[in-house]
mmCIF file of C-alpha atoms and ligand atoms in Angstrom:
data_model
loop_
_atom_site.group_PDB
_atom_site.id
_atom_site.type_symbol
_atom_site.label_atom_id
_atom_site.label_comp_id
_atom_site.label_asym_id
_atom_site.label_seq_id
_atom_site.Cartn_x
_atom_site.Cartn_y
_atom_site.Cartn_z
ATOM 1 C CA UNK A 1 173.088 225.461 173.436
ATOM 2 C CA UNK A 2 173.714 223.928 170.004
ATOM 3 C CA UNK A 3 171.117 221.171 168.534
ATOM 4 C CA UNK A 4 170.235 220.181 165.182
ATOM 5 C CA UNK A 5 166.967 219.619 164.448
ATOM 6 C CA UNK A 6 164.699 218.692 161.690
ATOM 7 C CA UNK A 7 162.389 221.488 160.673
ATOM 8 C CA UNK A 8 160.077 219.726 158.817
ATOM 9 C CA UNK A 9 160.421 216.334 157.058
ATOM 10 C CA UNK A 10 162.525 215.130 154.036
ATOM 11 C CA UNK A 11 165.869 214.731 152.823
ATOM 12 C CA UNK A 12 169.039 215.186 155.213
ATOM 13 C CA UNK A 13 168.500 218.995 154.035
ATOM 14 C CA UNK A 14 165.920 219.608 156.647
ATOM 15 C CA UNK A 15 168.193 219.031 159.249
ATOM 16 C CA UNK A 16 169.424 222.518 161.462
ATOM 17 C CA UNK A 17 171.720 223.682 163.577
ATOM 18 C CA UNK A 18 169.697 225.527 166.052
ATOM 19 C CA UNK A 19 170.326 227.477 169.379
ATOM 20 C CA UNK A 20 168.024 226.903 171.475
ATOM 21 C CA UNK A 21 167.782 227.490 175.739
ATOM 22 C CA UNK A 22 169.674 224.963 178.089
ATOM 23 C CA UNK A 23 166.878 222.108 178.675
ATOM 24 C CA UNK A 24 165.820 221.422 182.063
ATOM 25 C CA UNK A 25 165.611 218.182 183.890
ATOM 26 C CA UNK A 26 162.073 217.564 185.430
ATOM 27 C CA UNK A 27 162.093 215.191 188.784
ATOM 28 C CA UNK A 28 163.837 211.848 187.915
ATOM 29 C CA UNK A 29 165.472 213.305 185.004
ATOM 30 C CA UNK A 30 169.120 214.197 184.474
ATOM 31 C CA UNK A 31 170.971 216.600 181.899
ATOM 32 C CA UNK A 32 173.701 215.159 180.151
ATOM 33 C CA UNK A 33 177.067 217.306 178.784
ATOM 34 C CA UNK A 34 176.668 215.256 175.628
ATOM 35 C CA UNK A 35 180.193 214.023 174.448
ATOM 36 C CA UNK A 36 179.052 212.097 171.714
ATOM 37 C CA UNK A 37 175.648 211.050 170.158
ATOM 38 C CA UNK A 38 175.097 208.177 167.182
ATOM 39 C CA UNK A 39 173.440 208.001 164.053
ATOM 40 C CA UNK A 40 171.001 205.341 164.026
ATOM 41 C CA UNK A 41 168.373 204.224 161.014
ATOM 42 C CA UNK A 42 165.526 205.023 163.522
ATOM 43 C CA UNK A 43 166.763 208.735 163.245
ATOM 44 C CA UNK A 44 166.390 208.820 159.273
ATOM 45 C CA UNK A 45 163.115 207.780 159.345
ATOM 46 C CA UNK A 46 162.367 210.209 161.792
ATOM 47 C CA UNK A 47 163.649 212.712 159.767
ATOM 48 C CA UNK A 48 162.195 211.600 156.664
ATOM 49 C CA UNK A 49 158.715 211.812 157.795
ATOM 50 C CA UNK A 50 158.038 207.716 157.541
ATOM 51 C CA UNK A 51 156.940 207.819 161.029
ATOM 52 C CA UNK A 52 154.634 210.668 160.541
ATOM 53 C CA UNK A 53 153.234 209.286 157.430
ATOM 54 C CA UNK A 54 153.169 205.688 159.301
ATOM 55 C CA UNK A 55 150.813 207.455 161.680
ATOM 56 C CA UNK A 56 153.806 206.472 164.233
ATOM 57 C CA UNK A 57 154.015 210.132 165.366
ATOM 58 C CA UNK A 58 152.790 213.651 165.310
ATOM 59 C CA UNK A 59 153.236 215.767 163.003
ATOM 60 C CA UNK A 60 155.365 218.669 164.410
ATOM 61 C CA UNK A 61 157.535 221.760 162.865
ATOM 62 C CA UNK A 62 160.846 220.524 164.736
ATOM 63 C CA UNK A 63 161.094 217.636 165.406
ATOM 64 C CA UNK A 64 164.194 216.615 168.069
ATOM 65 C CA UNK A 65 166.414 214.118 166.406
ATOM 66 C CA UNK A 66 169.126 211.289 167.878
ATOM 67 C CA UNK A 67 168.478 208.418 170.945
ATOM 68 C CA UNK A 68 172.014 207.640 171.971
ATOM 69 C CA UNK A 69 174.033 209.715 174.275
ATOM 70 C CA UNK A 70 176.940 209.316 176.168
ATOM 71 C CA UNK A 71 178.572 211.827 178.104
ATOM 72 C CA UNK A 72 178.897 213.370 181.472
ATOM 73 C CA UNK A 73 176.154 214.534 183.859
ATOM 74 C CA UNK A 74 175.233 218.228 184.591
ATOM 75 C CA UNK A 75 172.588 218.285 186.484
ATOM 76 C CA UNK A 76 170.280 215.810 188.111
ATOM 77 C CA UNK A 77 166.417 216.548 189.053
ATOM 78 C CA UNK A 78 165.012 216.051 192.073
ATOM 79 C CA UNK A 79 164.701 212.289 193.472
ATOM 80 C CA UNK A 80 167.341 211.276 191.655
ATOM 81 C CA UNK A 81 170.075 209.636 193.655
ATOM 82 C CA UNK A 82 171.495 207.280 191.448
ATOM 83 C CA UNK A 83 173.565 209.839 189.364
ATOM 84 C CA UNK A 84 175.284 213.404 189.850
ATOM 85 C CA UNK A 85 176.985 215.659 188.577
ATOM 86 C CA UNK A 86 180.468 214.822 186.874
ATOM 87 C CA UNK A 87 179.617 211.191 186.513
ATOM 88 C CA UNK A 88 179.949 210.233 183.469
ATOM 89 C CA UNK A 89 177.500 207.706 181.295
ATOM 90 C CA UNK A 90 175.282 206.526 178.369
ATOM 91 C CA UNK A 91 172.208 206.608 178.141
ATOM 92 C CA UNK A 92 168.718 206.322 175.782
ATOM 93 C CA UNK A 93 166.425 208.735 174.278
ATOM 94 C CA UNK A 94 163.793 206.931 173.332
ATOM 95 C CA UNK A 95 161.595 209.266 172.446
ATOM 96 C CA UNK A 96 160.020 210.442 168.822
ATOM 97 C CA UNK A 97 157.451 213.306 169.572
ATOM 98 C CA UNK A 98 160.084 215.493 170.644
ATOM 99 C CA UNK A 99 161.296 219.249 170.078
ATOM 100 C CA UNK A 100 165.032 218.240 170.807
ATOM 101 C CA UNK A 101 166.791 214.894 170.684
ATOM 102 C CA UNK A 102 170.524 213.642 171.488
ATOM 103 C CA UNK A 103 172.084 215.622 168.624
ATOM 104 C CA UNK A 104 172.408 218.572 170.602
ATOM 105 C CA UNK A 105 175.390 219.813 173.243
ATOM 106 C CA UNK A 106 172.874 218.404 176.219
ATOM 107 C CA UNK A 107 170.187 216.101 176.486
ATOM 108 C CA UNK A 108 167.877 215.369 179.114
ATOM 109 C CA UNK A 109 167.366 211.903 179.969
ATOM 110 C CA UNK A 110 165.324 210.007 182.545
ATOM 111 C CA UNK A 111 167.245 208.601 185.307
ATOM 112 C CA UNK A 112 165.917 204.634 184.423
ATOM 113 C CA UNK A 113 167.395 204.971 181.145
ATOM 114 C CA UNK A 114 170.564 205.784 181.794
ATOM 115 C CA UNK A 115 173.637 203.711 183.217
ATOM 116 C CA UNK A 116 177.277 204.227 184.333
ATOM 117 C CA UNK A 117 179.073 204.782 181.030
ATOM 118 C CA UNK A 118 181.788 201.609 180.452
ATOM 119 C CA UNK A 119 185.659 201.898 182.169
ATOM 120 C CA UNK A 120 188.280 202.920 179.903
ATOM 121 C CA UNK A 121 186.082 203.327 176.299
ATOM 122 C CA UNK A 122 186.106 206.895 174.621
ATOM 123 C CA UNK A 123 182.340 208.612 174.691
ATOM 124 C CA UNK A 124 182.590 207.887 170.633
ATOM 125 C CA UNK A 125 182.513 203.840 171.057
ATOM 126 C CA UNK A 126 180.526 204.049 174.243
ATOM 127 C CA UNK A 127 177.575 205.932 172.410
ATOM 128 C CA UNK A 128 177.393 203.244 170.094
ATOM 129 C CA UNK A 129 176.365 200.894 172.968
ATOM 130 C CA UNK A 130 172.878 201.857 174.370
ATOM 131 C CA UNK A 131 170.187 201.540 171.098
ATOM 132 C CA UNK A 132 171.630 198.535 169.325
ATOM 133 C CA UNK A 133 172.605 196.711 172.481
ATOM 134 C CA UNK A 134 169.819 196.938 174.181
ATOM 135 C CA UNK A 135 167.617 195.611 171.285
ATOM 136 C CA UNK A 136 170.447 192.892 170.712
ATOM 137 C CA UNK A 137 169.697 192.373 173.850
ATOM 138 C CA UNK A 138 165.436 192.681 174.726
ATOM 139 C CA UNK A 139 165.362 190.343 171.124
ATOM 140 C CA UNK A 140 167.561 187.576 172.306
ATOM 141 C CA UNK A 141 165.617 187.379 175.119
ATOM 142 C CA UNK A 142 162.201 187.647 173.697
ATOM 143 C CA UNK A 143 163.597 184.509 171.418
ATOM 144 C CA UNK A 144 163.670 182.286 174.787
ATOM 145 C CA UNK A 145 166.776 180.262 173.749
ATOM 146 C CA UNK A 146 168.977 177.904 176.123
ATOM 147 C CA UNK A 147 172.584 177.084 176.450
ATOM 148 C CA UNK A 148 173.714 175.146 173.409
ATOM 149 C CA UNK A 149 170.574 176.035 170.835
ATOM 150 C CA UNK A 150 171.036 177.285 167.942
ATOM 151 C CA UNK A 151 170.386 180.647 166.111
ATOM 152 C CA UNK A 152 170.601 182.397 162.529
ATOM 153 C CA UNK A 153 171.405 186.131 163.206
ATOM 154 C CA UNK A 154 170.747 188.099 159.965
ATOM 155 C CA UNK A 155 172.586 191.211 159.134
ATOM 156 C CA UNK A 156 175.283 190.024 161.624
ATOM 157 C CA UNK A 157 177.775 193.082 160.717
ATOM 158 C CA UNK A 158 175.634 195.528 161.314
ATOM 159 C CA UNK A 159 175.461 198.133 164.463
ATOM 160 C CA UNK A 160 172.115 195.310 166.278
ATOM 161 C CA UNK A 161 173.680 192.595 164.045
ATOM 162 C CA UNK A 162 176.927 192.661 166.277
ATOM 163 C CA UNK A 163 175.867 192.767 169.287
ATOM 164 C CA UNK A 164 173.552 190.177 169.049
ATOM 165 C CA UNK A 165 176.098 187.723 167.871
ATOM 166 C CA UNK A 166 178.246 188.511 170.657
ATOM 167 C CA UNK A 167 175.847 188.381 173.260
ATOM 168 C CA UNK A 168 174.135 184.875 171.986
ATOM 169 C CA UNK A 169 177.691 183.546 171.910
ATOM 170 C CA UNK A 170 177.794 184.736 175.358
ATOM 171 C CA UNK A 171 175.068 182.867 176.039
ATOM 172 C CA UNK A 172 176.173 179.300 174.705
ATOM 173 C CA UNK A 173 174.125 179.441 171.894
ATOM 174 C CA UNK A 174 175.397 178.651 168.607
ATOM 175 C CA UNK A 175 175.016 181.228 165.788
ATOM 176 C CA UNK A 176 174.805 180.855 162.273
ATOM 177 C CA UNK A 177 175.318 184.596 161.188
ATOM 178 C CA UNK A 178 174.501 185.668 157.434
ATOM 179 C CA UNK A 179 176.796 188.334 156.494
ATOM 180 C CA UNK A 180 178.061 189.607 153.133
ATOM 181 C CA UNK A 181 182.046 187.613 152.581
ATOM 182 C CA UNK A 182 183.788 190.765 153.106
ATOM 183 C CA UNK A 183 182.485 190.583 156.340
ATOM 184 C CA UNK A 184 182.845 187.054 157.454
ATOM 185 C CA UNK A 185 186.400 187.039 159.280
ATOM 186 C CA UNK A 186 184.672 189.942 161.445
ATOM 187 C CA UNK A 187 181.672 187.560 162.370
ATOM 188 C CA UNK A 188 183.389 184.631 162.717
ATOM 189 C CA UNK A 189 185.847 186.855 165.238
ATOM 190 C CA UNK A 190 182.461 187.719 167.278
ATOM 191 C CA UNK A 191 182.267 184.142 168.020
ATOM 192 C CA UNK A 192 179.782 182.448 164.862
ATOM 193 C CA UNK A 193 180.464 179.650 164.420
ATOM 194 C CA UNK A 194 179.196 179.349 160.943
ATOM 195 C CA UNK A 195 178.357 181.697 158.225
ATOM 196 C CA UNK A 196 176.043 182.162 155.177
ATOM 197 C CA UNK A 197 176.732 184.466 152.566
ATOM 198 C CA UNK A 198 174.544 187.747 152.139
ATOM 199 C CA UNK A 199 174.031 186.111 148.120
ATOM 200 C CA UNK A 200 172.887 182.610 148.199
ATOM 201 C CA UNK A 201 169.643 182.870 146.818
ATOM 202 C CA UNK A 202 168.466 180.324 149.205
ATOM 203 C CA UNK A 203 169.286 181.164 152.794
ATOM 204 C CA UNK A 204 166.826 178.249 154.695
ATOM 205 C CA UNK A 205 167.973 175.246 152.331
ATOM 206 C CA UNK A 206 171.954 176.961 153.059
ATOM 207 C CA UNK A 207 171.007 177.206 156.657
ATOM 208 C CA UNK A 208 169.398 173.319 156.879
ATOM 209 C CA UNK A 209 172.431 172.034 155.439
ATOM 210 C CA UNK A 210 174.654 173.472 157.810
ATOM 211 C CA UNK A 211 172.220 172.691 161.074
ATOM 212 C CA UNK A 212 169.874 170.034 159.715
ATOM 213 C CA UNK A 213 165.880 170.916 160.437
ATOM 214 C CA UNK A 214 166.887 173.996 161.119
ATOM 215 C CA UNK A 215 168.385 176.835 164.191
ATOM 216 C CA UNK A 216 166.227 176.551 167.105
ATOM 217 C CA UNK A 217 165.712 180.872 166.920
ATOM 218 C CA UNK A 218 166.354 183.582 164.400
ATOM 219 C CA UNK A 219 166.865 187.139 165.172
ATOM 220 C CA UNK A 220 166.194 189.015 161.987
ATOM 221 C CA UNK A 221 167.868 192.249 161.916
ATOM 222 C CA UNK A 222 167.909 192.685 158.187
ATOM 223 C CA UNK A 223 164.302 192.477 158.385
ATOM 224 C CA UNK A 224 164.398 189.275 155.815
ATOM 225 C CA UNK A 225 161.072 187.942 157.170
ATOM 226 C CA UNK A 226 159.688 184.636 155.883
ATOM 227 C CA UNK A 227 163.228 184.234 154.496
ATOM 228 C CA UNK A 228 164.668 183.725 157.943
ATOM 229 C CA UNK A 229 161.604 182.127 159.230
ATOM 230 C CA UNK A 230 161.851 179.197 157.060
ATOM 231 C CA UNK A 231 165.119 178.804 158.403
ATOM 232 C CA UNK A 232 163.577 178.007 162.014
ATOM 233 C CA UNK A 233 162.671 174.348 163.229
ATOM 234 C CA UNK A 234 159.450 173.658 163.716
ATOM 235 C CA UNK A 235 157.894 175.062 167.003
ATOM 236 C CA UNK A 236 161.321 177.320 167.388
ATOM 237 C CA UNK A 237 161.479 181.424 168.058
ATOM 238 C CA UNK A 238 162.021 183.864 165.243
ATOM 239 C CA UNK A 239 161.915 187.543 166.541
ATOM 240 C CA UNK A 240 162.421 190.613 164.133
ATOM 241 C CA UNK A 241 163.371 194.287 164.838
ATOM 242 C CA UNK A 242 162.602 195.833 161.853
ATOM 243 C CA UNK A 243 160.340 197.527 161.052
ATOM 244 C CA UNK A 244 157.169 196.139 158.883
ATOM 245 C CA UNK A 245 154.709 193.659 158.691
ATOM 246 C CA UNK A 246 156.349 190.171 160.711
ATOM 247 C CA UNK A 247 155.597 186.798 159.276
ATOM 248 C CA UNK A 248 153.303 184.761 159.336
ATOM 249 C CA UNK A 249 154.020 182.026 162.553
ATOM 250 C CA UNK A 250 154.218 179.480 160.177
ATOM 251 C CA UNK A 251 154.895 175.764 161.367
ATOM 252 C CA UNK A 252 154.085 177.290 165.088
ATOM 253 C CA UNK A 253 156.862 178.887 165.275
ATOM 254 C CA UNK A 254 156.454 182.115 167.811
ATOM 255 C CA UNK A 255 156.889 184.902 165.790
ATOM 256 C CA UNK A 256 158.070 188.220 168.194
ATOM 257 C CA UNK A 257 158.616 192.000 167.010
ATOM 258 C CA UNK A 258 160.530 193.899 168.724
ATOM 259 C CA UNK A 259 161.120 197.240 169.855
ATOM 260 C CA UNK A 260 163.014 199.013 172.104
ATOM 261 C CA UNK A 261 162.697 199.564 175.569
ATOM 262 C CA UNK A 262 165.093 201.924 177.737
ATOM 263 C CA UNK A 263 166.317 199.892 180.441
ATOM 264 C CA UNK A 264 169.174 201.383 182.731
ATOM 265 C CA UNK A 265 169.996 198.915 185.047
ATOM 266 C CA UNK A 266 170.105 196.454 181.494
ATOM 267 C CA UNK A 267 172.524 198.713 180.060
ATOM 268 C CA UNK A 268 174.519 198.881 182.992
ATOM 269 C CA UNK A 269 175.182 195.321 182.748
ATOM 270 C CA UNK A 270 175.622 195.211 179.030
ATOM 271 C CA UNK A 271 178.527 198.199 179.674
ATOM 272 C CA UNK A 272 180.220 195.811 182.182
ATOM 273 C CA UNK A 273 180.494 192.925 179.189
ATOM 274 C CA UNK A 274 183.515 194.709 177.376
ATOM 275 C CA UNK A 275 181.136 193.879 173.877
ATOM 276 C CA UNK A 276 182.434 195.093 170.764
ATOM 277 C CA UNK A 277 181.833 198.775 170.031
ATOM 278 C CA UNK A 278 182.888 200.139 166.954
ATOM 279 C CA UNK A 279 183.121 203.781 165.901
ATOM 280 C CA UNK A 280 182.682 204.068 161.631
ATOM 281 C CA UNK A 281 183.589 207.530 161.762
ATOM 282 C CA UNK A 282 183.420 210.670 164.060
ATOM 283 C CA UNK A 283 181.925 213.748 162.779
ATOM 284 C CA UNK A 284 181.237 217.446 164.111
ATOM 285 C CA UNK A 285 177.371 218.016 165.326
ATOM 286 C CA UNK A 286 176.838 220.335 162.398
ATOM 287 C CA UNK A 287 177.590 217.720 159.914
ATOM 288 C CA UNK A 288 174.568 215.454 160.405
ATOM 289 C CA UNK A 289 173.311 215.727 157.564
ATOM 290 C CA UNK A 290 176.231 214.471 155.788
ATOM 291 C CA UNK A 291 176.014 211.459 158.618
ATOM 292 C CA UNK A 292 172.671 210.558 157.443
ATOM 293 C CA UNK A 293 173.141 210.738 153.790
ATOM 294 C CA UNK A 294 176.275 207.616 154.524
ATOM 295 C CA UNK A 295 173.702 205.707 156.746
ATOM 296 C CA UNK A 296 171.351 205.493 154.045
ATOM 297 C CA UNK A 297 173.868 204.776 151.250
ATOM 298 C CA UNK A 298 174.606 201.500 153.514
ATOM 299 C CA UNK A 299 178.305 199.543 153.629
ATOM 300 C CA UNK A 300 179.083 201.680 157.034
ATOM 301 C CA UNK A 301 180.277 199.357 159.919
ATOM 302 C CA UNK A 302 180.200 200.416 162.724
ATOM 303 C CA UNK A 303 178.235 203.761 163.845
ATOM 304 C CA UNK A 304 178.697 207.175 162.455
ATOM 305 C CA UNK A 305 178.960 209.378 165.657
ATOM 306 C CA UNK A 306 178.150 212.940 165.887
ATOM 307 C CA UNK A 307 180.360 215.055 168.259
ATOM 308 C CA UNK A 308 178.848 217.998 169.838
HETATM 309 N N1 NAP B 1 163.081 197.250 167.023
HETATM 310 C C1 NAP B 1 163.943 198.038 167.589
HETATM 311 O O1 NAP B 1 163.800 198.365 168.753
HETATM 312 C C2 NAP B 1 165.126 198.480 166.807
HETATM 313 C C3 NAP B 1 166.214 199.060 167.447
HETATM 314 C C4 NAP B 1 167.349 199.361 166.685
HETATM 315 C C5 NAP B 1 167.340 199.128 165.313
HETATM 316 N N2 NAP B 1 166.222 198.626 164.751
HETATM 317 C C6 NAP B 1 166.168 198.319 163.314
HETATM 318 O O2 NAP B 1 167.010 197.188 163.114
HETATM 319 C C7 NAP B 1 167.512 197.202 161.789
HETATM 320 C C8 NAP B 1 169.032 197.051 161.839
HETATM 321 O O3 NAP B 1 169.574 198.207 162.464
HETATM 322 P P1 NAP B 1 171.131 198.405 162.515
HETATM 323 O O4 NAP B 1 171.351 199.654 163.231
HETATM 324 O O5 NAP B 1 171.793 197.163 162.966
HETATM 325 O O6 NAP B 1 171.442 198.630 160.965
HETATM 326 P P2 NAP B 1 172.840 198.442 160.232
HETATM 327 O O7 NAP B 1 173.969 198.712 161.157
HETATM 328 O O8 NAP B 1 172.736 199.192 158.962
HETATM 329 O O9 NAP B 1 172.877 196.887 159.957
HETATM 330 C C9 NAP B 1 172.031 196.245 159.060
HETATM 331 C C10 NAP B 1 172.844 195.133 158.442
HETATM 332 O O10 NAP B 1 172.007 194.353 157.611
HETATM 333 C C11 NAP B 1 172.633 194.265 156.346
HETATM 334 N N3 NAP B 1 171.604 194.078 155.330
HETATM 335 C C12 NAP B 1 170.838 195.010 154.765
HETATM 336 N N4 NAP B 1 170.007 194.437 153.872
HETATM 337 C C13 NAP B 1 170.280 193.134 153.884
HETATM 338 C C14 NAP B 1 169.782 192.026 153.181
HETATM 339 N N5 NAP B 1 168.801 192.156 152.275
HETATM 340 N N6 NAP B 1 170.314 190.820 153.431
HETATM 341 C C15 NAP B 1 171.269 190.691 154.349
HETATM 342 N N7 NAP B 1 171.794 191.690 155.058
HETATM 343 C C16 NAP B 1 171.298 192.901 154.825
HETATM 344 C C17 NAP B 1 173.399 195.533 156.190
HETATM 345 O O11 NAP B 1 174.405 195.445 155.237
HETATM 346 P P3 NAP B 1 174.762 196.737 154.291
HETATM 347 O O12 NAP B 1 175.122 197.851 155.225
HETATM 348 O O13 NAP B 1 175.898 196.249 153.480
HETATM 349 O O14 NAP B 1 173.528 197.026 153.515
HETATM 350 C C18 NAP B 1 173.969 195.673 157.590
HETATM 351 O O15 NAP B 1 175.110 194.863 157.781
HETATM 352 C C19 NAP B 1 167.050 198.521 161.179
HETATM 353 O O16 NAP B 1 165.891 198.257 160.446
HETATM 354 C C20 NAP B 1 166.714 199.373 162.396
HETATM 355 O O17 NAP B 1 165.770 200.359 162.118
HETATM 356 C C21 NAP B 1 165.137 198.292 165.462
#
């Protein structure tokens, strides 16, 4: 089969198209026909060698490259009973010290971290689903909020942004998302019910005037830190997931970082909510590199999507 692969670390340049044999699923695995597989900021740095040099992962000469997948199931390994063959779904890689990754014509997942793919949504928009929603997801809950708090999202148009909006709307909270103005109408659309511009120069003062002493949470997905911390009440939640140092828990506010967790059954649920998926642009496997180069310029909403 077809996979690309970093050979080495740098620039989108070290990214290959190599053939390689069919991968094997191992007992409570499955092998996915992958359909379609996104382009997330965790696979740049990968690429890049940030991780390595982070000490977040081994050095290696190819390193596998891409965590979401959706498409159709080849094979299933033994024990597994929840999926077979022909079914199709979406599912999560999430995996870094690996030889081959999601951009590749088939992936093999384990069974827990993948889920029925969503009714009636093209593998392009469902692969945009299982990364970003599920840390939407694992953040809000790690922020502990009830019906009728209140929370600043930041970096509400982008791919985690999004989602999280949507689902804390879901959840009777009300959201103050920041978003540059070009992207308020789609914000506001997700269900915020206010929003702060991407250029005041001070977002807790902008924030405290719109919900006096401050949201209850923040979910920091622009990785502003103490910026969106001093937009949190007193005692409240604040819960990042980028990368970096987190604040300090200032004003005892619980401070939470975040990271991913593959959860199938989670995902599952999160495919039956009809959320908002949105497909930037589709591109051929072989053109990764080109995918990666637009991530990192920035401005792309919605995911880039690789197609096998
Ligand atoms: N912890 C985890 O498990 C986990 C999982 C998934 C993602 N992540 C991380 O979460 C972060 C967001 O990922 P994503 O996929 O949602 O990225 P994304 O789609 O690029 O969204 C980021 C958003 O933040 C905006 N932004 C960037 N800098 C900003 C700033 N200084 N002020 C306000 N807004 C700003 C971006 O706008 P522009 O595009 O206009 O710059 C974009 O709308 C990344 O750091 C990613 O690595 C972590």
């Amino acid at each position: 089969m077809r996979a690309v692969v970093a050979r080495g670390y740098g620039g989108p340049g070290v990214l290959e198209t190599v053939t390689v044999p069919l991968p094997e699923p191992g007992p409570g695995q499955v092998r996915v026909h992958v359909e379609a597989a996104t382009v997330n900021p965790v696979d740049l740095v990968t690429r890049s060698g940030a991780l390595v040099e982070a000490g977040l992962m081994a050095e290696r000469e190819q390193t596998g490259i891409g965590w979401d997948v959706a498409g159709v199931v080849d094979r299933a390994g033994a024990g597994v009973t929840a999926f077979v063959p022909g079914q199709r779904v979406i599912g999560l890689r999430d995996l870094l010290d690996v030889s081959l990754g999601a951009y590749a014509e088939y992936a093999v997942l384990d069974a827990a971290a993948v889920a029925p793919a969503p009714p009636d949504v093209p593998a392009e928009a469902a692969a945009t689903l299982p990364l970003n929603g599920l840390t939407a997801l694992q953040a809000l809950d790690l922020l502990g909020l009830v019906a009728g708090d209140t929370v600043l999202v930041t970096g509400a148009a982008g791919a985690v942004g999004g989602f999280a909006v949507e689902l804390a709307v879901r959840r009777g909270l009300r959201v103050v998302a920041q978003a540059g103005s070009a992207d308020e109408e789609f914000v506001r659309g997700l269900g915020a019910e206010w929003v702060v511009g991407r250029a005041v120069a001070d977002l807790a003062s902008e924030v405290r005037r719109l919900v006096p002493g401050g949201t209850d949470g923040a979910l920091d997905t622009a990785g502003l830190g103490i910026r969106a911390l001093a937009a949190v009440r007193t005692r409240g939640s604040y819960a990042t997931v980028a990368g970096g140092t987190a604040p300090l828990p200032l004003r005892g506010i619980r401070v939470h970082q975040q990271w991913i967790s593959a959860d199938g059954p989670a995902l599952a649920e999160l495919a039956a909510l009809g959320l908002t998926l949105r497909v930037a642009e589709t591109l051929p496997l072989e053109h990764a590199a080109e995918a990666h180069k637009r991530l990192a310029a920035g401005g792309i909403r919605g995911r880039l999507v690789l197609v096998p």
